[in-house]
Amino acid sequence: MKKIVDYRKLLGVAEATELQELKSTYRGLMKAWHPDKFQESEESKLEAEEKSKTIIEAYHFLVSIAPETRAQSLAEYTTTTTTAAIVDFEYKSQVLRVDFTDGNSYEYFDVPRAVYVKLVNADSPGRFARRHIYNEFVYRSTSKLVATA
């Protein structure tokens, strides 16, 4: 997905970067782009504020899809996807958001439109998703966006 690639490029990290390395890279970038360091002009301060907001957004997003984060919440994810029914789902720009009866929501990235169409037309969307979506695509929880590094 373009968003994932862009965020990795912004932070200068690879796909296999571990959470601790991601955190130290983020801290280094925040030190470099902190708005308090750019007091010489209002324009440079505003640019630094925008850059730091983008860096924060990228960091939190990459932490939410990191293998370590997903491993920490795997038990809850498995329980949700195997026992809770789908309440609603939304598809936009190859991102599928699924809401469950237990209150959890997950985003799945790089979902082809053809898979979404099959989900919509499936006799049992839950069964289709268990077979073709839940363990096939990179996902993140949108109900509990927590960065633990």
PDB file of C-alpha atoms in Angstrom:
ATOM      1  CA  MET A   1       0.000   0.000   0.000  1.00  0.00           C
ATOM      2  CA  LYS A   2       1.238   3.442  -0.883  1.00  0.00           C
ATOM      3  CA  LYS A   3       0.599   4.815   2.608  1.00  0.00           C
ATOM      4  CA  ILE A   4       2.778   2.147   4.231  1.00  0.00           C
ATOM      5  CA  VAL A   5       5.579   2.650   1.687  1.00  0.00           C
ATOM      6  CA  ASP A   6       5.430   6.444   2.055  1.00  0.00           C
ATOM      7  CA  TYR A   7       5.565   6.275   5.847  1.00  0.00           C
ATOM      8  CA  ARG A   8       8.505   3.875   5.786  1.00  0.00           C
ATOM      9  CA  LYS A   9      10.302   6.145   3.331  1.00  0.00           C
ATOM     10  CA  LEU A  10       9.581   9.217   5.486  1.00  0.00           C
ATOM     11  CA  LEU A  11      11.062   7.559   8.563  1.00  0.00           C
ATOM     12  CA  GLY A  12      13.815   5.870   6.559  1.00  0.00           C
ATOM     13  CA  VAL A  13      13.056   2.373   7.818  1.00  0.00           C
ATOM     14  CA  ALA A  14      12.792  -0.988   6.080  1.00  0.00           C
ATOM     15  CA  GLU A  15       9.897  -3.424   6.202  1.00  0.00           C
ATOM     16  CA  ALA A  16      11.791  -5.701   8.597  1.00  0.00           C
ATOM     17  CA  THR A  17      12.632  -2.901  11.055  1.00  0.00           C
ATOM     18  CA  GLU A  18      11.959  -3.928  14.636  1.00  0.00           C
ATOM     19  CA  LEU A  19       9.875  -1.840  17.005  1.00  0.00           C
ATOM     20  CA  GLN A  20      12.811  -0.638  19.110  1.00  0.00           C
ATOM     21  CA  GLU A  21      14.713   0.575  16.038  1.00  0.00           C
ATOM     22  CA  LEU A  22      11.560   2.277  14.743  1.00  0.00           C
ATOM     23  CA  LYS A  23      11.199   4.052  18.072  1.00  0.00           C
ATOM     24  CA  SER A  24      14.790   5.317  18.103  1.00  0.00           C
ATOM     25  CA  THR A  25      14.485   6.502  14.479  1.00  0.00           C
ATOM     26  CA  TYR A  26      11.288   8.330  15.369  1.00  0.00           C
ATOM     27  CA  ARG A  27      12.892  10.013  18.386  1.00  0.00           C
ATOM     28  CA  GLY A  28      15.846  11.135  16.279  1.00  0.00           C
ATOM     29  CA  LEU A  29      13.577  12.639  13.629  1.00  0.00           C
ATOM     30  CA  MET A  30      11.454  14.382  16.250  1.00  0.00           C
ATOM     31  CA  LYS A  31      14.587  15.938  17.757  1.00  0.00           C
ATOM     32  CA  ALA A  32      15.629  17.175  14.325  1.00  0.00           C
ATOM     33  CA  TRP A  33      12.191  18.505  13.347  1.00  0.00           C
ATOM     34  CA  HIS A  34      10.897  19.793  16.686  1.00  0.00           C
ATOM     35  CA  PRO A  35       9.208  23.180  16.066  1.00  0.00           C
ATOM     36  CA  ASP A  36      11.038  24.796  18.993  1.00  0.00           C
ATOM     37  CA  LYS A  37      14.298  24.447  17.043  1.00  0.00           C
ATOM     38  CA  PHE A  38      12.917  26.616  14.216  1.00  0.00           C
ATOM     39  CA  GLN A  39      12.382  30.015  15.815  1.00  0.00           C
ATOM     40  CA  GLU A  40      14.118  32.167  13.161  1.00  0.00           C
ATOM     41  CA  SER A  41      10.969  32.606  11.059  1.00  0.00           C
ATOM     42  CA  GLU A  42       7.281  31.833  11.326  1.00  0.00           C
ATOM     43  CA  GLU A  43       7.420  30.023   7.979  1.00  0.00           C
ATOM     44  CA  SER A  44      10.135  27.585   9.073  1.00  0.00           C
ATOM     45  CA  LYS A  45       8.332  26.985  12.373  1.00  0.00           C
ATOM     46  CA  LEU A  46       5.083  26.120  10.548  1.00  0.00           C
ATOM     47  CA  GLU A  47       6.982  23.810   8.193  1.00  0.00           C
ATOM     48  CA  ALA A  48       8.560  22.046  11.185  1.00  0.00           C
ATOM     49  CA  GLU A  49       5.154  21.692  12.846  1.00  0.00           C
ATOM     50  CA  GLU A  50       3.691  20.065   9.728  1.00  0.00           C
ATOM     51  CA  LYS A  51       6.702  17.794   9.319  1.00  0.00           C
ATOM     52  CA  SER A  52       6.594  16.722  12.974  1.00  0.00           C
ATOM     53  CA  LYS A  53       2.832  15.982  12.724  1.00  0.00           C
ATOM     54  CA  THR A  54       3.494  13.809   9.682  1.00  0.00           C
ATOM     55  CA  ILE A  55       6.348  12.015  11.473  1.00  0.00           C
ATOM     56  CA  ILE A  56       4.105  11.340  14.497  1.00  0.00           C
ATOM     57  CA  GLU A  57       1.316  10.012  12.270  1.00  0.00           C
ATOM     58  CA  ALA A  58       3.752   7.774  10.358  1.00  0.00           C
ATOM     59  CA  TYR A  59       5.274   6.413  13.571  1.00  0.00           C
ATOM     60  CA  HIS A  60       1.943   5.533  15.160  1.00  0.00           C
ATOM     61  CA  PHE A  61       0.710   3.947  11.959  1.00  0.00           C
ATOM     62  CA  LEU A  62       3.845   1.811  11.511  1.00  0.00           C
ATOM     63  CA  VAL A  63       3.760   0.768  15.178  1.00  0.00           C
ATOM     64  CA  SER A  64       0.136  -0.324  14.766  1.00  0.00           C
ATOM     65  CA  ILE A  65       1.002  -2.691  11.881  1.00  0.00           C
ATOM     66  CA  ALA A  66       4.331  -3.902  13.272  1.00  0.00           C
ATOM     67  CA  PRO A  67       4.630  -7.676  13.777  1.00  0.00           C
ATOM     68  CA  GLU A  68       5.427  -7.161  17.472  1.00  0.00           C
ATOM     69  CA  THR A  69       2.229  -5.148  17.990  1.00  0.00           C
ATOM     70  CA  ARG A  70       0.140  -7.712  16.143  1.00  0.00           C
ATOM     71  CA  ALA A  71       1.757 -10.521  18.157  1.00  0.00           C
ATOM     72  CA  GLN A  72       0.815  -8.774  21.424  1.00  0.00           C
ATOM     73  CA  SER A  73      -2.836  -8.648  20.418  1.00  0.00           C
ATOM     74  CA  LEU A  74      -3.043 -11.943  18.505  1.00  0.00           C
ATOM     75  CA  ALA A  75      -5.187 -13.702  21.124  1.00  0.00           C
ATOM     76  CA  GLU A  76      -7.784 -10.933  21.127  1.00  0.00           C
ATOM     77  CA  TYR A  77      -7.691 -10.704  17.320  1.00  0.00           C
ATOM     78  CA  THR A  78      -8.211 -14.456  16.989  1.00  0.00           C
ATOM     79  CA  THR A  79     -11.105 -14.389  19.437  1.00  0.00           C
ATOM     80  CA  THR A  80     -12.749 -11.499  17.603  1.00  0.00           C
ATOM     81  CA  THR A  81     -12.358 -12.969  14.121  1.00  0.00           C
ATOM     82  CA  THR A  82     -13.533 -16.446  15.125  1.00  0.00           C
ATOM     83  CA  THR A  83     -16.412 -15.658  17.492  1.00  0.00           C
ATOM     84  CA  ALA A  84     -17.736 -12.155  16.771  1.00  0.00           C
ATOM     85  CA  ALA A  85     -19.995 -11.457  13.833  1.00  0.00           C
ATOM     86  CA  ILE A  86     -19.402  -8.675  11.334  1.00  0.00           C
ATOM     87  CA  VAL A  87     -21.577  -5.651  12.077  1.00  0.00           C
ATOM     88  CA  ASP A  88     -20.441  -3.477   9.182  1.00  0.00           C
ATOM     89  CA  PHE A  89     -17.640  -3.087   6.677  1.00  0.00           C
ATOM     90  CA  GLU A  90     -16.398  -0.288   4.451  1.00  0.00           C
ATOM     91  CA  TYR A  91     -14.009  -0.328   1.513  1.00  0.00           C
ATOM     92  CA  LYS A  92     -12.028   2.675   0.305  1.00  0.00           C
ATOM     93  CA  SER A  93      -8.729   2.862  -1.629  1.00  0.00           C
ATOM     94  CA  GLN A  94      -7.830  -0.813  -1.073  1.00  0.00           C
ATOM     95  CA  VAL A  95      -8.456  -0.493   2.678  1.00  0.00           C
ATOM     96  CA  LEU A  96     -11.211  -2.647   4.129  1.00  0.00           C
ATOM     97  CA  ARG A  97     -12.501  -1.655   7.568  1.00  0.00           C
ATOM     98  CA  VAL A  98     -14.482  -4.327   9.413  1.00  0.00           C
ATOM     99  CA  ASP A  99     -16.531  -3.656  12.565  1.00  0.00           C
ATOM    100  CA  PHE A 100     -17.431  -6.582  14.838  1.00  0.00           C
ATOM    101  CA  THR A 101     -20.206  -7.204  17.364  1.00  0.00           C
ATOM    102  CA  ASP A 102     -17.708  -7.191  20.249  1.00  0.00           C
ATOM    103  CA  GLY A 103     -16.826  -3.553  19.522  1.00  0.00           C
ATOM    104  CA  ASN A 104     -13.499  -4.183  17.824  1.00  0.00           C
ATOM    105  CA  SER A 105     -12.670  -2.709  14.408  1.00  0.00           C
ATOM    106  CA  TYR A 106      -9.826  -3.681  12.101  1.00  0.00           C
ATOM    107  CA  GLU A 107      -8.415  -2.220   8.888  1.00  0.00           C
ATOM    108  CA  TYR A 108      -7.015  -4.566   6.235  1.00  0.00           C
ATOM    109  CA  PHE A 109      -4.590  -3.108   3.708  1.00  0.00           C
ATOM    110  CA  ASP A 110      -4.034  -3.835   0.003  1.00  0.00           C
ATOM    111  CA  VAL A 111      -7.346  -5.681  -0.353  1.00  0.00           C
ATOM    112  CA  PRO A 112      -8.106  -6.007  -4.077  1.00  0.00           C
ATOM    113  CA  ARG A 113     -11.474  -4.705  -5.226  1.00  0.00           C
ATOM    114  CA  ALA A 114     -12.339  -8.194  -6.517  1.00  0.00           C
ATOM    115  CA  VAL A 115     -12.019  -9.619  -2.982  1.00  0.00           C
ATOM    116  CA  TYR A 116     -14.265  -6.857  -1.633  1.00  0.00           C
ATOM    117  CA  VAL A 117     -16.887  -7.582  -4.308  1.00  0.00           C
ATOM    118  CA  LYS A 118     -16.805 -11.275  -3.375  1.00  0.00           C
ATOM    119  CA  LEU A 119     -17.235 -10.318   0.301  1.00  0.00           C
ATOM    120  CA  VAL A 120     -20.282  -8.200  -0.534  1.00  0.00           C
ATOM    121  CA  ASN A 121     -21.815 -11.006  -2.611  1.00  0.00           C
ATOM    122  CA  ALA A 122     -20.972 -13.845  -0.222  1.00  0.00           C
ATOM    123  CA  ASP A 123     -23.796 -15.833   1.374  1.00  0.00           C
ATOM    124  CA  SER A 124     -21.917 -15.578   4.659  1.00  0.00           C
ATOM    125  CA  PRO A 125     -19.565 -12.556   4.808  1.00  0.00           C
ATOM    126  CA  GLY A 126     -18.094 -13.824   8.105  1.00  0.00           C
ATOM    127  CA  ARG A 127     -17.163 -17.194   6.663  1.00  0.00           C
ATOM    128  CA  PHE A 128     -15.755 -15.581   3.501  1.00  0.00           C
ATOM    129  CA  ALA A 129     -13.680 -13.148   5.566  1.00  0.00           C
ATOM    130  CA  ARG A 130     -12.324 -15.947   7.790  1.00  0.00           C
ATOM    131  CA  ARG A 131     -11.186 -17.858   4.711  1.00  0.00           C
ATOM    132  CA  HIS A 132      -9.950 -15.050   2.466  1.00  0.00           C
ATOM    133  CA  ILE A 133      -9.270 -11.866   4.442  1.00  0.00           C
ATOM    134  CA  TYR A 134      -8.437 -12.162   8.144  1.00  0.00           C
ATOM    135  CA  ASN A 135      -5.117 -14.001   7.777  1.00  0.00           C
ATOM    136  CA  GLU A 136      -4.218 -12.872   4.264  1.00  0.00           C
ATOM    137  CA  PHE A 137      -3.732  -9.112   4.587  1.00  0.00           C
ATOM    138  CA  VAL A 138      -1.773  -6.720   6.791  1.00  0.00           C
ATOM    139  CA  TYR A 139      -4.154  -5.402   9.417  1.00  0.00           C
ATOM    140  CA  ARG A 140      -4.319  -3.080  12.376  1.00  0.00           C
ATOM    141  CA  SER A 141      -6.812  -2.479  15.124  1.00  0.00           C
ATOM    142  CA  THR A 142      -8.620   0.826  14.784  1.00  0.00           C
ATOM    143  CA  SER A 143     -10.521   0.423  18.032  1.00  0.00           C
ATOM    144  CA  LYS A 144      -7.360   0.348  20.148  1.00  0.00           C
ATOM    145  CA  LEU A 145      -4.637   2.380  18.519  1.00  0.00           C
ATOM    146  CA  VAL A 146      -1.858   1.966  21.051  1.00  0.00           C
ATOM    147  CA  ALA A 147       1.863   2.369  20.545  1.00  0.00           C
ATOM    148  CA  THR A 148       3.823   0.140  22.897  1.00  0.00           C
ATOM    149  CA  ALA A 149       7.504   0.211  22.155  1.00  0.00           C
TER     150      ALA A 149
END
